[in-house]
Short mmCIF file of C-alpha atoms and ligand atoms in Angstrom, two decimals:
data_model
loop_
_atom_site.label_atom_id
_atom_site.label_comp_id
_atom_site.label_asym_id
_atom_site.label_seq_id
_atom_site.Cartn_x
_atom_site.Cartn_y
_atom_site.Cartn_z
CA UNK Z 1 -142.45 1.07 96.44
CA UNK Z 2 -143.04 -2.66 95.45
CA UNK Z 3 -145.25 -5.31 97.55
CA UNK Z 4 -144.19 -8.51 98.88
CA UNK Z 5 -142.54 -10.75 96.17
CA UNK Z 6 -143.46 -13.46 97.87
CA UNK Z 7 -146.99 -12.64 98.21
CA UNK Z 8 -147.58 -10.65 94.99
CA UNK Z 9 -151.22 -10.42 95.77
CA UNK Z 10 -151.21 -8.68 98.69
CA UNK Z 11 -150.80 -4.67 98.51
CA UNK Z 12 -149.13 -2.46 100.85
CA UNK Z 13 -151.14 0.12 102.43
CA UNK Z 14 -149.33 2.89 99.96
CA UNK Z 15 -150.39 0.74 96.99
CA UNK Z 16 -154.04 0.00 97.85
CA UNK Z 17 -154.99 3.90 98.97
CA UNK Z 18 -152.88 5.37 96.04
CA UNK Z 19 -154.97 3.12 93.65
CA UNK Z 20 -158.30 4.19 95.12
CA UNK Z 21 -157.13 7.87 95.11
CA UNK Z 22 -156.05 7.62 91.29
CA UNK Z 23 -159.52 6.51 90.71
CA UNK Z 24 -161.36 8.94 92.80
CA UNK Z 25 -159.40 11.40 90.77
CA UNK Z 26 -160.83 10.19 87.66
CA UNK Z 27 -164.40 10.48 89.09
CA UNK Z 28 -163.49 13.98 90.39
CA UNK Z 29 -162.62 15.13 86.96
CA UNK Z 30 -158.94 15.55 87.72
CA UNK Z 31 -156.36 14.65 84.73
CA UNK Z 32 -153.81 11.75 84.64
CA UNK Z 33 -151.33 13.79 85.89
CA UNK Z 34 -153.03 15.26 88.68
CA UNK Z 35 -153.87 11.95 89.49
CA UNK Z 36 -150.34 10.56 89.57
CA UNK Z 37 -149.15 13.51 91.59
CA UNK Z 38 -151.68 13.11 94.41
CA UNK Z 39 -151.03 9.38 94.85
CA UNK Z 40 -147.40 10.37 94.94
CA UNK Z 41 -148.01 12.85 97.63
CA UNK Z 42 -150.27 10.53 99.73
CA UNK Z 43 -147.87 8.05 99.69
CA UNK Z 44 -145.02 10.11 100.94
CA UNK Z 45 -147.20 11.96 103.68
CA UNK Z 46 -147.89 8.57 105.02
CA UNK Z 47 -144.27 7.92 105.28
CA UNK Z 48 -143.03 4.40 106.41
CA UNK Z 49 -146.36 2.97 106.95
CA UNK Z 50 -147.41 3.05 103.10
CA UNK Z 51 -144.90 0.11 103.00
CA UNK Z 52 -146.63 -1.72 105.15
CA UNK Z 53 -148.51 -4.82 104.06
CA UNK Z 54 -152.16 -5.02 104.52
CA UNK Z 55 -152.31 -8.53 105.48
CA UNK Z 56 -150.25 -6.96 108.70
CA UNK Z 57 -152.63 -5.54 111.11
CA UNK Z 58 -152.62 -1.60 111.16
CA UNK Z 59 -149.78 -0.39 113.29
CA UNK Z 60 -151.33 1.89 115.39
CA UNK Z 61 -154.89 2.37 116.40
CA UNK Z 62 -156.10 5.48 114.64
CA UNK Z 63 -159.46 6.76 115.03
CA UNK Z 64 -159.12 8.70 111.81
CA UNK Z 65 -161.50 6.04 110.33
CA UNK Z 66 -163.36 2.85 112.16
CA UNK Z 67 -160.97 0.28 110.86
CA UNK Z 68 -157.73 2.48 111.58
CA UNK Z 69 -156.78 3.24 108.30
CA UNK Z 70 -154.81 6.44 108.44
CA UNK Z 71 -156.71 7.49 105.05
CA UNK Z 72 -160.20 8.81 104.44
CA UNK Z 73 -161.75 10.94 101.10
CA UNK Z 74 -164.45 13.09 101.00
CA UNK Z 75 -166.00 14.57 97.80
CA UNK Z 76 -167.49 17.83 98.54
CA UNK Z 77 -170.66 18.68 95.94
CA UNK Z 78 -171.73 21.88 94.55
CA UNK Z 79 -174.61 22.74 92.48
CA UNK Z 80 -172.53 23.95 89.22
CA UNK Z 81 -169.60 21.37 88.40
CA UNK Z 82 -167.74 18.09 89.64
CA UNK Z 83 -167.12 17.81 93.28
CA UNK Z 84 -163.96 18.61 94.85
CA UNK Z 85 -162.13 15.45 96.14
CA UNK Z 86 -160.25 15.47 99.42
CA UNK Z 87 -158.12 13.09 101.43
CA UNK Z 88 -157.67 13.14 104.94
CA UNK Z 89 -154.54 11.50 106.51
CA UNK Z 90 -152.30 10.95 109.47
CA UNK Z 91 -148.84 11.19 108.68
CA UNK Z 92 -147.73 10.07 111.84
CA UNK Z 93 -149.55 6.78 111.54
CA UNK Z 94 -146.56 4.68 111.62
CA UNK Z 95 -144.76 5.90 114.91
CA UNK Z 96 -144.54 4.92 118.56
CA UNK Z 97 -146.63 7.30 120.87
CA UNK Z 98 -148.49 10.42 120.17
CA UNK Z 99 -145.66 12.59 121.04
CA UNK Z 100 -143.63 11.39 117.84
CA UNK Z 101 -146.99 11.48 115.94
CA UNK Z 102 -147.00 14.86 116.61
CA UNK Z 103 -143.47 15.29 115.42
CA UNK Z 104 -143.96 13.57 112.12
CA UNK Z 105 -147.45 15.32 111.32
CA UNK Z 106 -145.45 18.79 112.14
CA UNK Z 107 -142.64 17.54 109.90
CA UNK Z 108 -144.88 16.42 106.94
CA UNK Z 109 -146.97 19.77 107.05
CA UNK Z 110 -143.40 21.97 107.10
CA UNK Z 111 -142.44 19.68 103.94
CA UNK Z 112 -145.59 20.57 102.27
CA UNK Z 113 -144.94 24.26 103.31
CA UNK Z 114 -141.53 24.06 101.67
CA UNK Z 115 -142.67 22.34 98.22
CA UNK Z 116 -145.67 24.32 97.71
CA UNK Z 117 -144.62 27.70 99.31
CA UNK Z 118 -147.12 28.55 101.77
CA UNK Z 119 -146.55 29.63 105.40
CA UNK Z 120 -147.07 27.79 108.40
CA UNK Z 121 -147.24 30.74 110.92
CA UNK Z 122 -150.63 30.00 112.41
CA UNK Z 123 -149.50 26.43 113.32
CA UNK Z 124 -146.27 28.10 114.73
CA UNK Z 125 -148.24 30.19 116.79
CA UNK Z 126 -149.95 27.41 118.48
CA UNK Z 127 -147.70 24.40 118.66
CA UNK Z 128 -146.82 24.60 122.32
CA UNK Z 129 -150.95 24.42 123.09
CA UNK Z 130 -151.52 21.42 120.64
CA UNK Z 131 -148.38 19.88 120.51
CA UNK Z 132 -146.92 20.08 123.94
CA UNK Z 133 -144.70 17.40 125.71
CA UNK Z 134 -146.44 14.37 127.17
CA UNK Z 135 -149.60 15.01 124.91
CA UNK Z 136 -152.88 13.20 125.68
CA UNK Z 137 -156.11 12.49 123.61
CA UNK Z 138 -156.86 10.46 120.74
CA UNK Z 139 -154.97 12.17 117.93
CA UNK Z 140 -151.78 14.39 117.79
CA UNK Z 141 -152.25 15.72 114.10
CA UNK Z 142 -154.06 14.77 111.01
CA UNK Z 143 -153.86 16.23 107.65
CA UNK Z 144 -156.44 17.06 104.50
CA UNK Z 145 -155.66 17.77 101.10
CA UNK Z 146 -157.97 19.20 98.97
CA UNK Z 147 -157.19 18.02 95.59
CA UNK Z 148 -157.14 20.87 93.02
CA UNK Z 149 -156.55 20.70 89.17
CA UNK Z 150 -152.96 21.69 88.64
CA UNK Z 151 -151.05 19.22 91.39
CA UNK Z 152 -150.74 21.94 94.32
CA UNK Z 153 -153.41 21.05 97.18
CA UNK Z 154 -154.86 23.46 99.57
CA UNK Z 155 -153.80 22.16 103.07
CA UNK Z 156 -155.85 21.68 106.43
CA UNK Z 157 -154.20 20.87 109.63
CA UNK Z 158 -156.66 18.94 112.55
CA UNK Z 159 -155.32 19.47 116.12
CA UNK Z 160 -156.44 18.09 119.37
CA UNK Z 161 -157.92 20.44 122.17
CA UNK Z 162 -157.33 17.53 124.54
CA UNK Z 163 -153.65 17.54 124.04
CA UNK Z 164 -152.89 19.49 127.38
CA UNK Z 165 -155.78 17.29 128.92
CA UNK Z 166 -159.42 16.86 128.31
CA UNK Z 167 -160.60 19.05 131.34
CA UNK Z 168 -158.31 21.65 129.54
CA UNK Z 169 -159.56 21.49 126.07
CA UNK Z 170 -162.11 24.53 126.24
CA UNK Z 171 -159.28 26.84 127.60
CA UNK Z 172 -157.00 25.52 125.26
CA UNK Z 173 -159.50 26.43 122.22
CA UNK Z 174 -160.17 29.72 123.40
CA UNK Z 175 -156.48 30.53 124.04
CA UNK Z 176 -155.77 29.57 120.24
CA UNK Z 177 -158.51 31.64 119.20
CA UNK Z 178 -156.69 34.42 121.15
CA UNK Z 179 -153.61 34.23 119.51
CA UNK Z 180 -155.26 34.22 116.02
CA UNK Z 181 -157.16 37.23 116.92
CA UNK Z 182 -160.21 35.83 117.47
CA UNK Z 183 -160.78 37.17 120.76
CA UNK Z 184 -164.72 36.86 120.78
CA UNK Z 185 -164.70 33.88 119.06
CA UNK Z 186 -165.27 31.35 121.61
CA UNK Z 187 -168.17 33.31 123.12
CA UNK Z 188 -170.17 32.66 119.93
CA UNK Z 189 -170.15 28.92 119.96
CA UNK Z 190 -173.59 26.75 120.53
CA UNK Z 191 -173.35 24.75 123.54
CA UNK Z 192 -172.33 21.01 123.30
CA UNK Z 193 -170.29 18.37 124.97
CA UNK Z 194 -166.56 19.36 124.31
CA UNK Z 195 -164.27 20.18 121.24
CA UNK Z 196 -162.74 17.08 119.04
CA UNK Z 197 -160.67 19.25 116.72
CA UNK Z 198 -159.57 22.60 116.07
CA UNK Z 199 -158.59 23.01 112.56
CA UNK Z 200 -156.69 25.48 110.39
CA UNK Z 201 -156.44 26.18 106.56
CA UNK Z 202 -152.78 26.49 105.36
CA UNK Z 203 -151.81 27.26 102.02
CA UNK Z 204 -153.31 29.27 98.95
CA UNK Z 205 -156.98 29.68 100.29
CA UNK Z 206 -158.67 32.89 99.16
CA UNK Z 207 -159.91 33.48 103.02
CA UNK Z 208 -158.05 30.76 105.36
CA UNK Z 209 -160.33 29.69 108.17
CA UNK Z 210 -159.88 28.70 111.63
CA UNK Z 211 -162.29 26.04 112.84
CA UNK Z 212 -163.68 24.74 116.07
CA UNK Z 213 -165.92 21.72 116.14
CA UNK Z 214 -168.20 21.14 118.87
CA UNK Z 215 -169.69 17.67 119.79
CA UNK Z 216 -173.37 17.15 120.28
CA UNK Z 217 -174.18 13.79 121.58
CA UNK Z 218 -177.75 12.70 122.03
CA UNK Z 219 -178.95 15.67 119.53
CA UNK Z 220 -182.70 15.06 118.57
CA UNK Z 221 -182.71 15.80 115.07
CA UNK Z 222 -184.96 18.64 115.27
CA UNK Z 223 -182.15 20.30 117.11
CA UNK Z 224 -179.79 20.02 114.64
CA UNK Z 225 -181.53 23.67 113.49
CA UNK Z 226 -180.15 25.72 116.51
CA UNK Z 227 -176.65 25.07 116.16
CA UNK Z 228 -175.43 27.53 113.51
CA UNK Z 229 -174.09 30.88 114.47
CA UNK Z 230 -173.27 32.00 111.26
CA UNK Z 231 -175.06 35.37 110.25
CA UNK Z 232 -177.23 34.64 107.46
CA UNK Z 233 -176.37 31.05 107.49
CA UNK Z 234 -178.27 28.11 106.73
CA UNK Z 235 -182.35 27.93 107.96
CA UNK Z 236 -183.12 26.03 111.00
CA UNK Z 237 -185.63 24.18 108.63
CA UNK Z 238 -183.09 23.29 106.32
CA UNK Z 239 -180.72 21.98 108.76
CA UNK Z 240 -183.31 19.70 110.76
CA UNK Z 241 -184.29 18.54 107.35
CA UNK Z 242 -180.78 17.58 106.32
CA UNK Z 243 -180.11 15.79 109.83
CA UNK Z 244 -183.58 14.02 109.61
CA UNK Z 245 -183.03 12.56 106.11
CA UNK Z 246 -179.14 11.68 106.93
CA UNK Z 247 -180.43 10.02 110.13
CA UNK Z 248 -183.17 8.09 108.45
CA UNK Z 249 -185.82 9.52 110.50
CA UNK Z 250 -187.53 13.25 111.56
CA UNK Z 251 -187.87 12.17 115.25
CA UNK Z 252 -184.65 10.48 115.41
CA UNK Z 253 -182.42 10.95 118.28
CA UNK Z 254 -178.97 10.81 117.39
CA UNK Z 255 -177.44 8.75 120.42
CA UNK Z 256 -174.89 6.85 118.54
CA UNK Z 257 -171.90 8.70 117.27
CA UNK Z 258 -172.75 12.18 117.88
CA UNK Z 259 -173.17 14.91 115.23
CA UNK Z 260 -170.39 17.34 115.03
CA UNK Z 261 -171.08 20.90 114.19
CA UNK Z 262 -168.03 22.93 112.72
CA UNK Z 263 -167.80 26.92 113.03
CA UNK Z 264 -165.39 28.65 110.73
CA UNK Z 265 -164.05 31.95 111.49
CA UNK Z 266 -162.13 34.35 108.95
CA UNK Z 267 -162.27 37.81 110.26
CA UNK Z 268 -160.80 38.76 113.54
CA UNK Z 269 -162.85 41.88 113.40
CA UNK Z 270 -165.99 39.84 113.45
CA UNK Z 271 -167.74 38.07 116.76
CA UNK Z 272 -169.43 35.37 114.74
CA UNK Z 273 -168.19 32.71 112.15
CA UNK Z 274 -168.59 33.16 108.73
CA UNK Z 275 -169.15 29.67 108.13
CA UNK Z 276 -171.19 26.55 109.82
CA UNK Z 277 -171.04 22.87 108.68
CA UNK Z 278 -173.21 20.30 110.25
CA UNK Z 279 -171.59 16.66 110.25
CA UNK Z 280 -173.81 13.52 110.59
CA UNK Z 281 -172.16 10.27 111.23
CA UNK Z 282 -174.52 8.41 108.84
CA UNK Z 283 -172.89 5.21 109.48
CA UNK Z 284 -174.21 4.85 113.02
CA UNK Z 285 -177.99 5.40 111.90
CA UNK Z 286 -178.12 3.36 108.83
CA UNK Z 287 -178.26 -0.48 108.25
CA UNK Z 288 -176.03 -0.62 105.78
CA UNK Z 289 -174.45 1.48 103.03
CA UNK Z 290 -177.19 0.99 100.47
CA UNK Z 291 -179.25 2.85 102.82
CA UNK Z 292 -176.81 5.64 103.42
CA UNK Z 293 -176.30 5.80 99.83
CA UNK Z 294 -180.03 6.42 99.18
CA UNK Z 295 -179.84 9.22 101.62
CA UNK Z 296 -176.80 11.02 100.09
CA UNK Z 297 -178.30 10.52 96.72
CA UNK Z 298 -181.89 12.35 98.02
CA UNK Z 299 -180.03 15.10 99.73
CA UNK Z 300 -178.09 15.54 96.41
CA UNK Z 301 -181.12 16.05 94.48
CA UNK Z 302 -182.87 18.41 96.82
CA UNK Z 303 -179.82 20.68 96.17
CA UNK Z 304 -179.45 20.69 93.01
CA UNK Z 305 -176.48 18.41 92.75
CA UNK Z 306 -175.58 15.31 90.12
CA UNK Z 307 -174.99 12.13 92.15
CA UNK Z 308 -173.35 10.54 89.51
CA UNK Z 309 -169.79 11.35 90.82
CA UNK Z 310 -170.79 9.32 94.26
CA UNK Z 311 -172.46 6.63 92.20
CA UNK Z 312 -169.02 6.12 90.57
CA UNK Z 313 -167.03 6.42 93.64
CA UNK Z 314 -168.23 3.60 95.63
CA UNK Z 315 -167.07 1.03 93.37
CA UNK Z 316 -163.78 2.73 92.66
CA UNK Z 317 -162.89 1.94 96.35
CA UNK Z 318 -164.42 -1.33 96.97
CA UNK Z 319 -165.63 -4.31 95.12
CA UNK Z 320 -168.27 -5.36 97.81
CA UNK Z 321 -171.91 -4.25 97.38
CA UNK Z 322 -172.99 -1.27 99.01
CA UNK Z 323 -175.63 -3.56 101.30
CA UNK Z 324 -173.02 -5.65 102.33
CA UNK Z 325 -171.42 -3.52 104.81
CA UNK Z 326 -172.05 0.00 106.76
CA UNK Z 327 -169.19 2.70 107.43
CA UNK Z 328 -168.21 2.91 103.50
CA UNK Z 329 -169.90 6.32 103.80
CA UNK Z 330 -168.97 7.54 107.17
CA UNK Z 331 -170.38 10.76 107.43
CA UNK Z 332 -173.02 13.44 105.41
CA UNK Z 333 -172.13 17.15 105.75
CA UNK Z 334 -174.16 20.39 104.97
CA UNK Z 335 -171.69 23.22 104.79
CA UNK Z 336 -172.19 26.80 104.50
CA UNK Z 337 -169.44 29.52 104.03
CA UNK Z 338 -170.25 33.08 103.42
CA UNK Z 339 -169.76 33.98 99.51
CA UNK Z 340 -170.35 30.71 98.53
CA UNK Z 341 -173.33 28.30 97.66
CA UNK Z 342 -173.96 25.53 100.14
CA UNK Z 343 -171.94 22.31 99.79
CA UNK Z 344 -172.85 18.70 100.44
CA UNK Z 345 -169.88 16.47 101.43
CA UNK Z 346 -169.91 12.88 101.60
CA UNK Z 347 -166.92 11.26 103.63
CA UNK Z 348 -165.71 7.63 101.97
CA UNK Z 349 -163.92 5.35 104.10
CA UNK Z 350 -160.88 3.71 102.64
CA UNK Z 351 -161.67 -0.03 104.56
CA UNK Z 352 -158.19 -1.06 103.88
CA UNK Z 353 -158.41 -3.44 106.90
CA UNK Z 354 -161.91 -4.10 107.85
CA UNK Z 355 -165.52 -3.78 106.66
CA UNK Z 356 -168.40 -3.39 109.50
CA UNK Z 357 -171.12 -5.71 108.88
CA UNK Z 358 -174.40 -4.57 108.09
CA UNK Z 359 -176.70 -4.41 111.28
CA UNK Z 360 -180.23 -5.47 111.78
N1 LIG A 401 -163.23 9.22 112.50
C1 LIG A 401 -163.58 9.95 113.28
C2 LIG A 401 -164.83 10.36 113.50
O1 LIG A 401 -165.66 9.83 113.30
C3 LIG A 401 -162.89 11.48 112.67
C4 LIG A 401 -163.31 11.81 111.54
C5 LIG A 401 -162.90 11.37 110.03
C6 LIG A 401 -164.20 12.72 110.85
N2 LIG A 401 -163.57 11.82 109.05
C7 LIG A 401 -164.20 12.83 109.77
C8 LIG A 401 -165.04 13.70 111.98
C9 LIG A 401 -165.18 13.95 109.26
C10 LIG A 401 -165.97 14.47 111.39
C11 LIG A 401 -166.01 14.48 110.04
O2 LIG A 401 -165.24 11.07 114.30
#
C-alpha cells in the first residue's frame, strides 16, 4: 500500500496503525517476523479503509474509539512474563450502513477461519440474532486478535445485543446463551442497565468463552465489589480497590462513561460464570493521560506486574506527552478467569484522527 504521492507526509490509516502495531509488538516481546505478519493482518482486516489518507475524516462514525479510529490496542499484563498484545478492530468500518458493515465483518471472520483453520460454528448459530436484516444499534461486528508468538492469533468476535432493537437486547442475549447451551447463565448476571456487547472466542483457545457485558451507569466505586458472580472470584475488597484507584478516588461515583462488567461462561453444565472482568473507562475520570498512567502503574505494581512495557507502549503510539491529552489510555480492566492468575489490561487508543484535550 502506498501513501498519496502528492503529499508524501500524510500516511494512510493502514500505514499509521500498522506502524503502531509493529512497535507495540516489540514492546510485547514478539519477534520481527510476527510483527510484520500481524501488521499485514491488521491492514487486510481493515479492508479498503486501510488505504484512506488520514487527512480525510474517518469514513464512518464507529464508537470503537472516541475519535472513530476503527482500531484499539490492549496490553494484558500477568505477573510472570511480557504482556499479551491484542488489537480490536472493525472490519466493516469503510462500508455504508450497519447491514453491510456486519456483512463485511462476517466475511473477514470467515476469511480468518479459513486461513487459520478454526470453526465459526458458534457464530453461525447466532447470525440471525446479531446480524439480522435492517439491524439497529451502535455496532455490527468487531473482532479482536490476540497476537501470540508464531503468527497465528486467537480471535474474538464482538456482537451487538441491540441488533434486533434495544428493547429486545436482554431477550437476544438470553436466546444466544440458550443456543450455546448456557440455559441458566442469564439468570446469573448481576443487575445493570443493558448489554453493550456479546462476545465469542473463536480459534485456538484452551477453553473458549462466551462473554456477556453489563453496563453500570452511575456506579459508586464501592459498589464495584458486588458485581462478580464467579465462584471463588475476586474479593469485593479487591474490586472496590481497583475501581477506586482507576477512578481516582475511593468515594467516586462513576457518573460519566459507565463501568462495564463482563461475565465469561465456558462450561454449559455450570450456571455461574468462570470468569469476571471489571472495565473502568479511566479516560472519563482523569484530567489527562499522565494521571491515567500513574494509576495504571500503581495498579500494576500492586499486582506484582512490571509496568515497563506500558511506559514503552505510549511513545510507540504517539509523539505527544501524556499530560497533553486524555483518552490514550481508554480503559483499565481487572480480569479473573478460573485456572489463571488475575490479569490487568490497559486499553490504548490509536488517536489516528484526534486527541481529546486535557480537562480542568
Ligand atoms: N469505545 C467503546 C467504549 O468505550 C468500546 C470499547 C473499546 C470498549 N474498547 C473497549 C469497551 C474496552 C470496553 C472495554 O465502550
